[in-house]
PDB file of C-alpha atoms in Angstrom:
ATOM      1  CA  MET W 267     137.997 103.032 139.652  1.00 54.00           C
ATOM      2  CA  SER W 268     136.154 101.880 142.670  1.00 63.00           C
ATOM      3  CA  ALA W 269     132.964  99.821 142.471  1.00 61.00           C
ATOM      4  CA  GLN W 270     131.026 102.689 143.950  1.00 61.00           C
ATOM      5  CA  CYS W 271     132.209 105.034 141.130  1.00 58.00           C
ATOM      6  CA  CYS W 272     131.190 102.348 138.506  1.00 56.00           C
ATOM      7  CA  ALA W 273     127.760 101.878 140.070  1.00 58.00           C
ATOM      8  CA  GLY W 274     127.263 105.600 140.102  1.00 57.00           C
ATOM      9  CA  GLN W 275     128.117 105.894 136.426  1.00 57.00           C
ATOM     10  CA  LEU W 276     125.960 102.949 135.573  1.00 57.00           C
ATOM     11  CA  ALA W 277     123.015 104.583 137.409  1.00 55.00           C
ATOM     12  CA  CYS W 278     123.598 107.652 135.253  1.00 55.00           C
ATOM     13  CA  CYS W 279     123.494 105.802 131.998  1.00 56.00           C
ATOM     14  CA  CYS W 280     120.682 103.412 132.778  1.00 60.00           C
ATOM     15  CA  GLY W 281     118.759 105.027 135.667  1.00 57.00           C
ATOM     16  CA  THR W 282     117.433 108.283 136.814  1.00 56.00           C
ATOM     17  CA  ALA W 283     120.638 109.617 138.516  1.00 56.00           C
ATOM     18  CA  GLY W 284     122.411 112.576 136.938  1.00 53.00           C
ATOM     19  CA  CYS W 285     125.913 112.164 135.672  1.00 56.00           C
ATOM     20  CA  SER W 286     128.762 113.370 137.915  1.00 55.00           C
ATOM     21  CA  LEU W 287     132.523 113.456 137.709  1.00 49.00           C
ATOM     22  CA  CYS W 288     133.598 110.260 139.417  1.00 49.00           C
ATOM     23  CA  CYS W 289     137.145 111.245 140.341  1.00 45.00           C
ATOM     24  CA  GLY W 290     137.648 112.184 143.929  1.00 47.00           C
ATOM     25  CA  CYS W 291     139.874 115.108 142.921  1.00 46.00           C
ATOM     26  CA  CYS W 292     137.364 116.603 140.613  1.00 50.00           C
ATOM     27  CA  PRO W 293     134.796 118.983 142.021  1.00 54.00           C
ATOM     28  CA  LYS W 294     131.222 118.049 142.366  1.00 64.00           C
ATOM     29  CA  ILE W 295     128.953 119.283 139.594  1.00 64.00           C
ATOM     30  CA  ARG W 296     125.229 120.135 139.781  1.00 72.00           C
ATOM     31  CA  GLN W 297     122.693 117.983 138.214  1.00 71.00           C
ATOM     32  CA  SER W 298     121.474 120.637 135.867  1.00 71.00           C
ATOM     33  CA  ARG W 299     125.040 121.347 134.659  1.00 78.00           C
ATOM     34  CA  SER W 300     125.651 117.599 134.032  1.00 78.00           C
ATOM     35  CA  THR W 301     122.361 117.393 132.111  1.00 81.00           C
ATOM     36  CA  ARG W 302     123.276 120.346 129.875  1.00 81.00           C
ATOM     37  CA  THR W 303     126.725 118.886 129.337  1.00 82.00           C
ATOM     38  CA  MET W 304     125.369 115.534 128.250  1.00 84.00           C
ATOM     39  CA  TYR W 305     122.908 117.103 125.782  1.00 86.00           C
ATOM     40  CA  ALA W 306     125.762 119.226 124.357  1.00 87.00           C
ATOM     41  CA  LEU W 307     127.897 116.047 123.922  1.00 89.00           C
ATOM     42  CA  TYR W 308     125.015 114.403 122.053  1.00 90.00           C
ATOM     43  CA  PHE W 309     124.793 117.502 119.764  1.00 90.00           C
ATOM     44  CA  ILE W 310     128.591 117.469 119.239  1.00 93.00           C
ATOM     45  CA  LEU W 311     128.512 113.685 118.411  1.00 93.00           C
ATOM     46  CA  VAL W 312     125.869 114.313 115.727  1.00 92.00           C
ATOM     47  CA  VAL W 313     127.758 117.332 114.323  1.00 92.00           C
ATOM     48  CA  LEU W 314     130.901 115.167 114.139  1.00 94.00           C
ATOM     49  CA  LEU W 315     129.005 112.409 112.376  1.00 92.00           C
ATOM     50  CA  CYS W 316     127.637 114.982 109.923  1.00 90.00           C
ATOM     51  CA  CYS W 317     131.188 116.237 109.154  1.00 92.00           C
ATOM     52  CA  VAL W 318     132.329 112.754 108.528  1.00 90.00           C
ATOM     53  CA  MET W 319     129.293 112.166 106.148  1.00 87.00           C
ATOM     54  CA  MET W 320     130.265 115.269 104.172  1.00 89.00           C
ATOM     55  CA  SER W 321     133.925 114.253 103.789  1.00 87.00           C
ATOM     56  CA  LYS W 322     134.719 112.797 100.229  1.00 85.00           C
ATOM     57  CA  THR W 323     137.819 111.286 101.755  1.00 88.00           C
ATOM     58  CA  VAL W 324     135.862 109.091 104.059  1.00 82.00           C
ATOM     59  CA  ALA W 325     133.534 108.000 101.261  1.00 80.00           C
ATOM     60  CA  ASN W 326     136.504 107.121  99.007  1.00 84.00           C
ATOM     61  CA  GLU W 327     138.215 105.214 101.883  1.00 84.00           C
ATOM     62  CA  MET W 328     135.070 103.289 102.532  1.00 80.00           C
ATOM     63  CA  LYS W 329     134.864 102.243  98.856  1.00 81.00           C
ATOM     64  CA  GLU W 330     138.407 101.098  98.855  1.00 85.00           C
ATOM     65  CA  HIS W 331     138.574  99.224 102.216  1.00 83.00           C
ATOM     66  CA  ILE W 332     135.093  97.695 102.760  1.00 81.00           C
ATOM     67  CA  PRO W 333     134.722  94.377 100.998  1.00 82.00           C
ATOM     68  CA  PHE W 334     131.738  94.063  98.688  1.00 80.00           C
ATOM     69  CA  TYR W 335     130.950  97.733  99.097  1.00 79.00           C
ATOM     70  CA  GLU W 336     128.813  98.064  95.995  1.00 80.00           C
ATOM     71  CA  ASP W 337     126.838  94.945  96.809  1.00 80.00           C
ATOM     72  CA  ILE W 338     126.136  96.171 100.332  1.00 79.00           C
ATOM     73  CA  CYS W 339     125.043  99.562  98.903  1.00 79.00           C
ATOM     74  CA  LYS W 340     122.686  97.876  96.498  1.00 80.00           C
ATOM     75  CA  GLY W 341     121.353  95.499  99.227  1.00 78.00           C
ATOM     76  CA  ILE W 342     120.451  98.357 101.527  1.00 75.00           C
ATOM     77  CA  LYS W 343     119.012 100.360  98.524  1.00 76.00           C
ATOM     78  CA  ALA W 344     121.425 103.299  99.106  1.00 76.00           C
ATOM     79  CA  GLY W 345     122.357 103.601  95.536  1.00 75.00           C
ATOM     80  CA  ASP W 346     125.151 102.008  93.519  1.00 73.00           C
ATOM     81  CA  THR W 347     127.921 103.781  95.535  1.00 71.00           C
ATOM     82  CA  CYS W 348     125.923 104.517  98.705  1.00 76.00           C
ATOM     83  CA  GLU W 349     125.382 108.112  97.629  1.00 75.00           C
ATOM     84  CA  LYS W 350     122.329 108.254  99.938  1.00 77.00           C
ATOM     85  CA  LEU W 351     124.563 107.781 102.860  1.00 79.00           C
ATOM     86  CA  VAL W 352     126.938 110.639 102.248  1.00 82.00           C
ATOM     87  CA  GLY W 353     126.581 114.273 101.176  1.00 82.00           C
ATOM     88  CA  TYR W 354     123.952 116.934 101.918  1.00 81.00           C
ATOM     89  CA  SER W 355     120.990 114.760 101.660  1.00 80.00           C
ATOM     90  CA  ALA W 356     122.375 112.287 104.355  1.00 84.00           C
ATOM     91  CA  VAL W 357     123.358 115.312 106.624  1.00 86.00           C
ATOM     92  CA  TYR W 358     119.792 116.714 106.330  1.00 83.00           C
ATOM     93  CA  ARG W 359     118.347 113.266 107.279  1.00 85.00           C
ATOM     94  CA  VAL W 360     120.681 112.901 110.341  1.00 89.00           C
ATOM     95  CA  CYS W 361     119.923 116.459 111.520  1.00 87.00           C
ATOM     96  CA  PHE W 362     116.239 115.909 111.015  1.00 86.00           C
ATOM     97  CA  GLY W 363     116.452 112.857 113.369  1.00 89.00           C
ATOM     98  CA  MET W 364     118.413 114.968 115.881  1.00 90.00           C
ATOM     99  CA  ALA W 365     115.900 117.804 115.684  1.00 88.00           C
ATOM    100  CA  CYS W 366     113.041 115.390 116.319  1.00 89.00           C
ATOM    101  CA  PHE W 367     114.996 113.970 119.270  1.00 91.00           C
ATOM    102  CA  PHE W 368     115.454 117.336 120.880  1.00 88.00           C
ATOM    103  CA  PHE W 369     111.908 118.450 119.994  1.00 87.00           C
ATOM    104  CA  ILE W 370     110.486 115.330 121.801  1.00 89.00           C
ATOM    105  CA  PHE W 371     112.550 116.153 125.001  1.00 85.00           C
ATOM    106  CA  CYS W 372     111.619 119.869 124.645  1.00 84.00           C
ATOM    107  CA  LEU W 373     107.954 118.854 124.891  1.00 86.00           C
ATOM    108  CA  LEU W 374     108.608 116.345 127.628  1.00 84.00           C
ATOM    109  CA  THR W 375     110.301 118.887 129.841  1.00 81.00           C
ATOM    110  CA  LEU W 376     107.897 121.861 129.487  1.00 82.00           C
ATOM    111  CA  LYS W 377     106.636 123.210 132.831  1.00 81.00           C
ATOM    112  CA  ILE W 378     108.898 121.083 134.956  1.00 78.00           C
ATOM    113  CA  ASN W 379     109.190 123.023 138.350  1.00 79.00           C
ATOM    114  CA  SER W 380     111.451 120.691 140.297  1.00 75.00           C
ATOM    115  CA  SER W 381     114.015 117.929 139.781  1.00 72.00           C
ATOM    116  CA  LYS W 382     112.022 115.447 141.798  1.00 77.00           C
ATOM    117  CA  GLY W 383     109.266 114.604 139.370  1.00 77.00           C
ATOM    118  CA  CYS W 384     109.000 111.717 136.956  1.00 78.00           C
ATOM    119  CA  ARG W 385     109.704 113.754 133.865  1.00 79.00           C
ATOM    120  CA  ALA W 386     112.603 115.517 135.553  1.00 79.00           C
ATOM    121  CA  HIS W 387     114.186 112.050 136.232  1.00 80.00           C
ATOM    122  CA  ILE W 388     113.818 111.137 132.611  1.00 81.00           C
ATOM    123  CA  HIS W 389     115.317 114.477 131.599  1.00 81.00           C
ATOM    124  CA  ASN W 390     118.327 114.089 133.954  1.00 80.00           C
ATOM    125  CA  GLY W 391     119.065 110.402 133.546  1.00 78.00           C
ATOM    126  CA  PHE W 392     118.730 107.350 131.219  1.00 82.00           C
ATOM    127  CA  TRP W 393     121.569 108.637 129.029  1.00 84.00           C
ATOM    128  CA  PHE W 394     122.335 105.250 127.400  1.00 87.00           C
ATOM    129  CA  PHE W 395     118.706 104.818 126.381  1.00 89.00           C
ATOM    130  CA  LYS W 396     118.623 108.343 125.084  1.00 90.00           C
ATOM    131  CA  LEU W 397     121.662 107.675 123.020  1.00 91.00           C
ATOM    132  CA  LEU W 398     119.963 104.640 121.592  1.00 93.00           C
ATOM    133  CA  LEU W 399     116.847 106.714 120.814  1.00 94.00           C
ATOM    134  CA  LEU W 400     118.919 109.437 119.111  1.00 93.00           C
ATOM    135  CA  GLY W 401     120.625 106.768 117.044  1.00 93.00           C
ATOM    136  CA  ALA W 402     117.340 105.183 116.073  1.00 94.00           C
ATOM    137  CA  MET W 403     115.823 108.513 115.125  1.00 93.00           C
ATOM    138  CA  CYS W 404     118.837 109.506 113.021  1.00 89.00           C
ATOM    139  CA  SER W 405     118.884 106.158 111.388  1.00 88.00           C
ATOM    140  CA  GLY W 406     115.135 106.104 110.933  1.00 88.00           C
ATOM    141  CA  ALA W 407     115.275 109.360 108.985  1.00 85.00           C
ATOM    142  CA  PHE W 408     116.909 107.390 106.143  1.00 82.00           C
ATOM    143  CA  PHE W 409     113.737 105.336 105.708  1.00 81.00           C
ATOM    144  CA  ILE W 410     111.707 108.381 104.852  1.00 79.00           C
ATOM    145  CA  PRO W 411     110.971 108.343 101.087  1.00 76.00           C
ATOM    146  CA  ASP W 412     113.129 110.646  98.944  1.00 71.00           C
ATOM    147  CA  GLN W 413     111.916 114.245  98.758  1.00 64.00           C
ATOM    148  CA  GLU W 414     113.508 117.346  97.393  1.00 59.00           C
ATOM    149  CA  THR W 415     116.627 118.322  99.248  1.00 54.00           C
ATOM    150  CA  PHE W 416     115.463 121.998  99.041  1.00 48.00           C
ATOM    151  CA  LEU W 417     112.293 121.097 101.125  1.00 61.00           C
ATOM    152  CA  ASN W 418     114.447 119.585 103.874  1.00 60.00           C
ATOM    153  CA  GLY W 419     116.728 122.560 103.866  1.00 65.00           C
ATOM    154  CA  THR W 420     113.831 124.994 104.073  1.00 70.00           C
ATOM    155  CA  ASN W 421     112.352 123.093 107.034  1.00 69.00           C
ATOM    156  CA  GLY W 422     115.745 123.338 108.738  1.00 68.00           C
ATOM    157  CA  VAL W 423     115.957 127.063 108.210  1.00 72.00           C
ATOM    158  CA  PHE W 424     112.389 127.484 109.450  1.00 76.00           C
ATOM    159  CA  GLY W 425     113.156 125.395 112.598  1.00 71.00           C
ATOM    160  CA  TRP W 426     116.349 127.409 113.146  1.00 71.00           C
ATOM    161  CA  TYR W 427     114.377 130.714 112.903  1.00 76.00           C
ATOM    162  CA  LEU W 428     111.818 129.531 115.438  1.00 74.00           C
ATOM    163  CA  PHE W 429     114.616 128.419 117.760  1.00 72.00           C
ATOM    164  CA  ILE W 430     116.275 131.858 117.560  1.00 74.00           C
ATOM    165  CA  LEU W 431     112.977 133.584 118.200  1.00 76.00           C
ATOM    166  CA  SER W 432     112.324 131.391 121.263  1.00 71.00           C
ATOM    167  CA  LEU W 433     115.647 132.136 122.964  1.00 63.00           C
ATOM    168  CA  PRO W 434     114.594 135.498 124.582  1.00 67.00           C
ATOM    169  CA  VAL W 435     111.374 133.816 125.872  1.00 61.00           C
ATOM    170  CA  LEU W 436     113.250 130.895 127.502  1.00 53.00           C
TER     171      LEU W 436
END
């Protein structure tokens, strides 16, 4: 990799530049396509995390291989066997953080007419900081006091319904 390629990718992660394929043999991609690809990758990352959180095998492997597992779980107040960090409740919390992340960027990008404005630069760049924000929002959802899981599920279904209704409008 050349220094120019590395600088371009660094500008994508920490600056306002859009991501591009850095290989000379790869075709150039448009900024709008790279932005959609990055948001899709963030979504896929959270979905994979949720799949891991639903896996009983992963939970059992963590219990067996992490030293002082029960003490750590009690220390972070996640239950005796970290039941708050796995299962449906944990997935609802992570998805709530992801939904808040995408909702904030939805509001931020309303009525953007060109890719030259300040909000457009935020939308098309700063991917490293967006990843940190997504992680913070998903992690922060675990600090919300316990509520009924049904209520969280109902909110998720309501949000899904509004999203489906908004598709023809957008």
